[in-house]
């Protein structure tokens, strides 16, 4: 089974501050993360007031450790939705390429999975997204997420340059955001079965 490029590195990053633990430790750390998300809602730019979060230093050591744990939680949620819709990152080899008519179905499935994850965990997604550039480890984790979305959607291939694959993933996420905003402002503006070809044309080079 192929390992998606960069996935090993990002898993190593996520393991920082995520050590094996018992159930009591797990629930205590989860409660600390929830307190951090609640506090971040009241700060500018969804920043976590780390020193004011009870248990944050004891459970995660540093703000980076806490943010990596939150990013890891987001990753678990997103990949869970992806598996329910189409495939997980380990299945990217079986996803049809962008010259296949099945690719459109995969883009729709990835869109549904991503938007469902954001809709059900808005605070978590907001904090993770807002802090991507704070630490190199978070940037690498975010790039791995974009890479996974591009591969699972079938719009990129594992052998393509990493920066190009990440760019495709970033474009996909921008489109997902655009559709989510349109649906929020005017629920009738985005038909549930909007042709994916319209999305694919936006990804095509215009030059």
PDB file of C-alpha atoms in Angstrom:
ATOM      1  CA  UNK A   1       0.000   0.000   0.000  1.00  0.00           C
ATOM      2  CA  UNK A   2       1.465   3.355  -1.021  1.00  0.00           C
ATOM      3  CA  UNK A   3       2.075   6.020   1.569  1.00  0.00           C
ATOM      4  CA  UNK A   4       1.028   9.447   0.354  1.00  0.00           C
ATOM      5  CA  UNK A   5       4.039  11.726   0.011  1.00  0.00           C
ATOM      6  CA  UNK A   6       4.618  13.640   3.221  1.00  0.00           C
ATOM      7  CA  UNK A   7       2.091  11.701   5.269  1.00  0.00           C
ATOM      8  CA  UNK A   8       4.788  10.037   7.405  1.00  0.00           C
ATOM      9  CA  UNK A   9       6.320  13.387   8.270  1.00  0.00           C
ATOM     10  CA  UNK A  10       3.025  14.939   9.240  1.00  0.00           C
ATOM     11  CA  UNK A  11       2.085  11.954  11.372  1.00  0.00           C
ATOM     12  CA  UNK A  12       5.377  12.435  13.204  1.00  0.00           C
ATOM     13  CA  UNK A  13       4.498  16.095  13.757  1.00  0.00           C
ATOM     14  CA  UNK A  14       1.073  15.191  15.103  1.00  0.00           C
ATOM     15  CA  UNK A  15       2.575  12.744  17.573  1.00  0.00           C
ATOM     16  CA  UNK A  16       4.225  15.629  19.418  1.00  0.00           C
ATOM     17  CA  UNK A  17       2.129  16.050  22.550  1.00  0.00           C
ATOM     18  CA  UNK A  18      -0.053  13.061  21.575  1.00  0.00           C
ATOM     19  CA  UNK A  19       1.459  10.243  23.604  1.00  0.00           C
ATOM     20  CA  UNK A  20      -0.223   6.960  24.572  1.00  0.00           C
ATOM     21  CA  UNK A  21      -2.587   7.596  27.460  1.00  0.00           C
ATOM     22  CA  UNK A  22      -5.324   6.092  29.561  1.00  0.00           C
ATOM     23  CA  UNK A  23      -8.989   7.035  29.319  1.00  0.00           C
ATOM     24  CA  UNK A  24      -8.784   9.522  32.185  1.00  0.00           C
ATOM     25  CA  UNK A  25      -5.862  11.298  30.494  1.00  0.00           C
ATOM     26  CA  UNK A  26      -7.678  11.217  27.168  1.00  0.00           C
ATOM     27  CA  UNK A  27     -10.815  12.815  28.586  1.00  0.00           C
ATOM     28  CA  UNK A  28      -8.817  15.386  30.544  1.00  0.00           C
ATOM     29  CA  UNK A  29      -6.898  16.442  27.421  1.00  0.00           C
ATOM     30  CA  UNK A  30     -10.087  16.519  25.363  1.00  0.00           C
ATOM     31  CA  UNK A  31     -11.674  18.799  27.984  1.00  0.00           C
ATOM     32  CA  UNK A  32      -8.639  21.090  27.804  1.00  0.00           C
ATOM     33  CA  UNK A  33      -8.967  21.266  24.020  1.00  0.00           C
ATOM     34  CA  UNK A  34     -12.642  22.165  24.340  1.00  0.00           C
ATOM     35  CA  UNK A  35     -11.781  24.962  26.773  1.00  0.00           C
ATOM     36  CA  UNK A  36      -9.200  26.242  24.305  1.00  0.00           C
ATOM     37  CA  UNK A  37     -11.724  26.270  21.448  1.00  0.00           C
ATOM     38  CA  UNK A  38     -14.272  28.095  23.587  1.00  0.00           C
ATOM     39  CA  UNK A  39     -11.722  30.729  24.592  1.00  0.00           C
ATOM     40  CA  UNK A  40     -10.513  31.195  21.003  1.00  0.00           C
ATOM     41  CA  UNK A  41     -14.003  32.258  19.912  1.00  0.00           C
ATOM     42  CA  UNK A  42     -13.560  35.442  21.922  1.00  0.00           C
ATOM     43  CA  UNK A  43     -10.107  36.397  20.629  1.00  0.00           C
ATOM     44  CA  UNK A  44      -8.990  38.210  17.518  1.00  0.00           C
ATOM     45  CA  UNK A  45      -7.980  35.831  14.762  1.00  0.00           C
ATOM     46  CA  UNK A  46      -9.044  32.714  16.683  1.00  0.00           C
ATOM     47  CA  UNK A  47      -5.836  32.792  18.716  1.00  0.00           C
ATOM     48  CA  UNK A  48      -5.735  30.573  21.785  1.00  0.00           C
ATOM     49  CA  UNK A  49      -4.893  32.433  25.032  1.00  0.00           C
ATOM     50  CA  UNK A  50      -2.647  29.529  26.005  1.00  0.00           C
ATOM     51  CA  UNK A  51      -1.543  30.801  29.411  1.00  0.00           C
ATOM     52  CA  UNK A  52      -5.159  31.332  30.464  1.00  0.00           C
ATOM     53  CA  UNK A  53      -6.386  27.843  29.557  1.00  0.00           C
ATOM     54  CA  UNK A  54      -6.596  25.611  32.623  1.00  0.00           C
ATOM     55  CA  UNK A  55      -4.526  22.476  32.113  1.00  0.00           C
ATOM     56  CA  UNK A  56      -3.034  23.552  28.781  1.00  0.00           C
ATOM     57  CA  UNK A  57       0.594  23.605  29.885  1.00  0.00           C
ATOM     58  CA  UNK A  58       0.252  20.462  31.992  1.00  0.00           C
ATOM     59  CA  UNK A  59      -1.437  18.501  29.197  1.00  0.00           C
ATOM     60  CA  UNK A  60       0.340  19.825  26.097  1.00  0.00           C
ATOM     61  CA  UNK A  61       3.482  21.599  27.255  1.00  0.00           C
ATOM     62  CA  UNK A  62       3.414  24.386  24.688  1.00  0.00           C
ATOM     63  CA  UNK A  63       0.954  26.246  22.500  1.00  0.00           C
ATOM     64  CA  UNK A  64       2.406  24.404  19.514  1.00  0.00           C
ATOM     65  CA  UNK A  65       1.683  21.086  21.214  1.00  0.00           C
ATOM     66  CA  UNK A  66      -1.920  22.115  21.863  1.00  0.00           C
ATOM     67  CA  UNK A  67      -2.415  23.332  18.294  1.00  0.00           C
ATOM     68  CA  UNK A  68      -0.934  20.115  16.906  1.00  0.00           C
ATOM     69  CA  UNK A  69      -3.353  18.122  19.049  1.00  0.00           C
ATOM     70  CA  UNK A  70      -6.247  20.202  17.690  1.00  0.00           C
ATOM     71  CA  UNK A  71      -4.972  19.726  14.148  1.00  0.00           C
ATOM     72  CA  UNK A  72      -4.726  15.990  14.766  1.00  0.00           C
ATOM     73  CA  UNK A  73      -8.335  15.999  15.980  1.00  0.00           C
ATOM     74  CA  UNK A  74      -9.425  17.867  12.834  1.00  0.00           C
ATOM     75  CA  UNK A  75      -7.528  15.361  10.695  1.00  0.00           C
ATOM     76  CA  UNK A  76      -9.335  12.459  12.377  1.00  0.00           C
ATOM     77  CA  UNK A  77     -12.713  14.093  11.796  1.00  0.00           C
ATOM     78  CA  UNK A  78     -12.017  14.990   8.171  1.00  0.00           C
ATOM     79  CA  UNK A  79     -10.637  11.579   7.228  1.00  0.00           C
ATOM     80  CA  UNK A  80     -13.599   9.944   8.933  1.00  0.00           C
ATOM     81  CA  UNK A  81     -15.976  11.907   6.724  1.00  0.00           C
ATOM     82  CA  UNK A  82     -13.863  11.129   3.657  1.00  0.00           C
ATOM     83  CA  UNK A  83     -13.975   7.404   4.364  1.00  0.00           C
ATOM     84  CA  UNK A  84     -17.738   7.589   4.725  1.00  0.00           C
ATOM     85  CA  UNK A  85     -18.041   9.326   1.349  1.00  0.00           C
ATOM     86  CA  UNK A  86     -15.323   7.864  -0.843  1.00  0.00           C
ATOM     87  CA  UNK A  87     -11.911   6.858   0.553  1.00  0.00           C
ATOM     88  CA  UNK A  88      -9.275   7.656   3.098  1.00  0.00           C
ATOM     89  CA  UNK A  89      -5.731   8.863   2.343  1.00  0.00           C
ATOM     90  CA  UNK A  90      -4.469   5.272   2.238  1.00  0.00           C
ATOM     91  CA  UNK A  91      -6.857   4.543  -0.668  1.00  0.00           C
ATOM     92  CA  UNK A  92      -5.661   7.311  -2.981  1.00  0.00           C
ATOM     93  CA  UNK A  93      -4.104   4.801  -5.410  1.00  0.00           C
ATOM     94  CA  UNK A  94      -7.563   3.468  -6.290  1.00  0.00           C
ATOM     95  CA  UNK A  95      -9.112   6.867  -7.031  1.00  0.00           C
ATOM     96  CA  UNK A  96      -9.645   7.518 -10.761  1.00  0.00           C
ATOM     97  CA  UNK A  97      -7.535  10.214 -12.380  1.00  0.00           C
ATOM     98  CA  UNK A  98      -8.872  13.505 -13.665  1.00  0.00           C
ATOM     99  CA  UNK A  99      -9.394  12.044 -17.141  1.00  0.00           C
ATOM    100  CA  UNK A 100     -12.062   9.706 -15.765  1.00  0.00           C
ATOM    101  CA  UNK A 101     -15.763  10.536 -15.630  1.00  0.00           C
ATOM    102  CA  UNK A 102     -15.735   9.012 -12.139  1.00  0.00           C
ATOM    103  CA  UNK A 103     -13.475  11.850 -11.012  1.00  0.00           C
ATOM    104  CA  UNK A 104     -16.425  14.241 -10.931  1.00  0.00           C
ATOM    105  CA  UNK A 105     -18.187  11.979  -8.447  1.00  0.00           C
ATOM    106  CA  UNK A 106     -15.068  11.905  -6.286  1.00  0.00           C
ATOM    107  CA  UNK A 107     -14.786  15.696  -6.242  1.00  0.00           C
ATOM    108  CA  UNK A 108     -18.419  15.913  -5.151  1.00  0.00           C
ATOM    109  CA  UNK A 109     -17.787  13.311  -2.449  1.00  0.00           C
ATOM    110  CA  UNK A 110     -14.708  15.150  -1.161  1.00  0.00           C
ATOM    111  CA  UNK A 111     -16.715  18.382  -1.164  1.00  0.00           C
ATOM    112  CA  UNK A 112     -19.503  16.798   0.872  1.00  0.00           C
ATOM    113  CA  UNK A 113     -17.027  15.304   3.340  1.00  0.00           C
ATOM    114  CA  UNK A 114     -15.091  18.533   3.855  1.00  0.00           C
ATOM    115  CA  UNK A 115     -18.197  20.702   4.222  1.00  0.00           C
ATOM    116  CA  UNK A 116     -19.810  18.225   6.626  1.00  0.00           C
ATOM    117  CA  UNK A 117     -16.692  18.239   8.808  1.00  0.00           C
ATOM    118  CA  UNK A 118     -16.600  22.054   8.857  1.00  0.00           C
ATOM    119  CA  UNK A 119     -20.331  22.332   9.492  1.00  0.00           C
ATOM    120  CA  UNK A 120     -20.208  19.970  12.471  1.00  0.00           C
ATOM    121  CA  UNK A 121     -16.976  21.320  13.966  1.00  0.00           C
ATOM    122  CA  UNK A 122     -16.822  25.011  13.013  1.00  0.00           C
ATOM    123  CA  UNK A 123     -14.804  26.178  16.025  1.00  0.00           C
ATOM    124  CA  UNK A 124     -12.171  23.473  15.596  1.00  0.00           C
ATOM    125  CA  UNK A 125     -11.775  24.198  11.888  1.00  0.00           C
ATOM    126  CA  UNK A 126     -11.627  27.949  12.490  1.00  0.00           C
ATOM    127  CA  UNK A 127      -8.839  27.652  15.064  1.00  0.00           C
ATOM    128  CA  UNK A 128      -6.805  25.158  13.036  1.00  0.00           C
ATOM    129  CA  UNK A 129      -7.120  27.248   9.855  1.00  0.00           C
ATOM    130  CA  UNK A 130      -6.313  30.532  11.586  1.00  0.00           C
ATOM    131  CA  UNK A 131      -3.105  29.213  13.136  1.00  0.00           C
ATOM    132  CA  UNK A 132      -1.620  27.350  10.166  1.00  0.00           C
ATOM    133  CA  UNK A 133       1.241  29.811   9.693  1.00  0.00           C
ATOM    134  CA  UNK A 134       2.129  30.094  13.383  1.00  0.00           C
ATOM    135  CA  UNK A 135       4.475  27.093  13.432  1.00  0.00           C
ATOM    136  CA  UNK A 136       6.260  25.150  10.650  1.00  0.00           C
ATOM    137  CA  UNK A 137       4.826  21.895  12.018  1.00  0.00           C
ATOM    138  CA  UNK A 138       1.277  23.197  11.515  1.00  0.00           C
ATOM    139  CA  UNK A 139       2.108  24.369   7.993  1.00  0.00           C
ATOM    140  CA  UNK A 140       3.409  20.900   7.127  1.00  0.00           C
ATOM    141  CA  UNK A 141       0.299  19.299   8.610  1.00  0.00           C
ATOM    142  CA  UNK A 142      -1.939  21.635   6.625  1.00  0.00           C
ATOM    143  CA  UNK A 143      -0.035  20.944   3.399  1.00  0.00           C
ATOM    144  CA  UNK A 144      -0.491  17.216   4.007  1.00  0.00           C
ATOM    145  CA  UNK A 145      -4.232  17.789   4.360  1.00  0.00           C
ATOM    146  CA  UNK A 146      -4.348  19.711   1.071  1.00  0.00           C
ATOM    147  CA  UNK A 147      -2.290  16.986  -0.609  1.00  0.00           C
ATOM    148  CA  UNK A 148      -4.675  14.326   0.645  1.00  0.00           C
ATOM    149  CA  UNK A 149      -7.747  16.202  -0.625  1.00  0.00           C
ATOM    150  CA  UNK A 150      -6.177  16.627  -4.067  1.00  0.00           C
ATOM    151  CA  UNK A 151      -5.258  12.940  -4.306  1.00  0.00           C
ATOM    152  CA  UNK A 152      -8.523  11.541  -2.956  1.00  0.00           C
ATOM    153  CA  UNK A 153     -10.509  13.805  -5.289  1.00  0.00           C
ATOM    154  CA  UNK A 154      -8.602  12.329  -8.231  1.00  0.00           C
ATOM    155  CA  UNK A 155      -7.437  15.742  -9.434  1.00  0.00           C
ATOM    156  CA  UNK A 156      -3.769  15.010  -8.751  1.00  0.00           C
ATOM    157  CA  UNK A 157      -1.440  12.022  -8.947  1.00  0.00           C
ATOM    158  CA  UNK A 158       1.092  10.893  -6.313  1.00  0.00           C
ATOM    159  CA  UNK A 159       4.026  11.251  -8.733  1.00  0.00           C
ATOM    160  CA  UNK A 160       3.329  14.932  -9.407  1.00  0.00           C
ATOM    161  CA  UNK A 161       5.445  17.611  -7.656  1.00  0.00           C
ATOM    162  CA  UNK A 162       4.344  18.191  -4.080  1.00  0.00           C
ATOM    163  CA  UNK A 163       3.875  21.931  -4.515  1.00  0.00           C
ATOM    164  CA  UNK A 164       1.569  21.379  -7.487  1.00  0.00           C
ATOM    165  CA  UNK A 165      -0.494  18.781  -5.626  1.00  0.00           C
ATOM    166  CA  UNK A 166      -0.763  21.065  -2.600  1.00  0.00           C
ATOM    167  CA  UNK A 167      -1.821  23.892  -4.933  1.00  0.00           C
ATOM    168  CA  UNK A 168      -4.638  21.765  -6.344  1.00  0.00           C
ATOM    169  CA  UNK A 169      -5.768  20.972  -2.806  1.00  0.00           C
ATOM    170  CA  UNK A 170      -5.691  24.653  -1.871  1.00  0.00           C
ATOM    171  CA  UNK A 171      -7.825  25.511  -4.901  1.00  0.00           C
ATOM    172  CA  UNK A 172     -10.312  22.809  -3.949  1.00  0.00           C
ATOM    173  CA  UNK A 173     -10.597  24.135  -0.402  1.00  0.00           C
ATOM    174  CA  UNK A 174     -11.089  27.674  -1.734  1.00  0.00           C
ATOM    175  CA  UNK A 175     -13.939  26.390  -3.898  1.00  0.00           C
ATOM    176  CA  UNK A 176     -15.447  24.519  -0.961  1.00  0.00           C
ATOM    177  CA  UNK A 177     -15.318  27.719   1.089  1.00  0.00           C
ATOM    178  CA  UNK A 178     -16.937  29.652  -1.760  1.00  0.00           C
ATOM    179  CA  UNK A 179     -19.794  27.204  -2.041  1.00  0.00           C
ATOM    180  CA  UNK A 180     -20.293  27.072   1.733  1.00  0.00           C
ATOM    181  CA  UNK A 181     -20.499  30.871   1.892  1.00  0.00           C
ATOM    182  CA  UNK A 182     -22.941  30.958  -1.013  1.00  0.00           C
ATOM    183  CA  UNK A 183     -25.155  28.358   0.636  1.00  0.00           C
ATOM    184  CA  UNK A 184     -25.080  30.268   3.924  1.00  0.00           C
ATOM    185  CA  UNK A 185     -26.066  33.567   2.293  1.00  0.00           C
ATOM    186  CA  UNK A 186     -28.602  32.088  -0.130  1.00  0.00           C
ATOM    187  CA  UNK A 187     -29.473  28.411   0.432  1.00  0.00           C
ATOM    188  CA  UNK A 188     -31.222  28.233  -2.927  1.00  0.00           C
ATOM    189  CA  UNK A 189     -28.228  29.473  -4.890  1.00  0.00           C
ATOM    190  CA  UNK A 190     -26.329  26.162  -4.882  1.00  0.00           C
ATOM    191  CA  UNK A 191     -28.350  23.184  -6.097  1.00  0.00           C
ATOM    192  CA  UNK A 192     -27.489  19.998  -4.248  1.00  0.00           C
ATOM    193  CA  UNK A 193     -26.534  18.346  -7.524  1.00  0.00           C
ATOM    194  CA  UNK A 194     -24.515  21.189  -9.033  1.00  0.00           C
ATOM    195  CA  UNK A 195     -22.466  19.689 -11.897  1.00  0.00           C
ATOM    196  CA  UNK A 196     -18.917  19.023 -10.781  1.00  0.00           C
ATOM    197  CA  UNK A 197     -17.722  19.921 -14.284  1.00  0.00           C
ATOM    198  CA  UNK A 198     -18.228  23.554 -13.304  1.00  0.00           C
ATOM    199  CA  UNK A 199     -15.763  23.067 -10.470  1.00  0.00           C
ATOM    200  CA  UNK A 200     -13.268  21.254 -12.682  1.00  0.00           C
ATOM    201  CA  UNK A 201     -13.329  24.060 -15.242  1.00  0.00           C
ATOM    202  CA  UNK A 202     -12.290  26.481 -12.510  1.00  0.00           C
ATOM    203  CA  UNK A 203      -9.242  24.326 -11.865  1.00  0.00           C
ATOM    204  CA  UNK A 204      -8.233  24.193 -15.525  1.00  0.00           C
ATOM    205  CA  UNK A 205      -5.463  26.549 -16.714  1.00  0.00           C
ATOM    206  CA  UNK A 206      -6.819  29.648 -18.431  1.00  0.00           C
ATOM    207  CA  UNK A 207      -3.631  30.701 -20.173  1.00  0.00           C
TER     208      UNK A 207
END
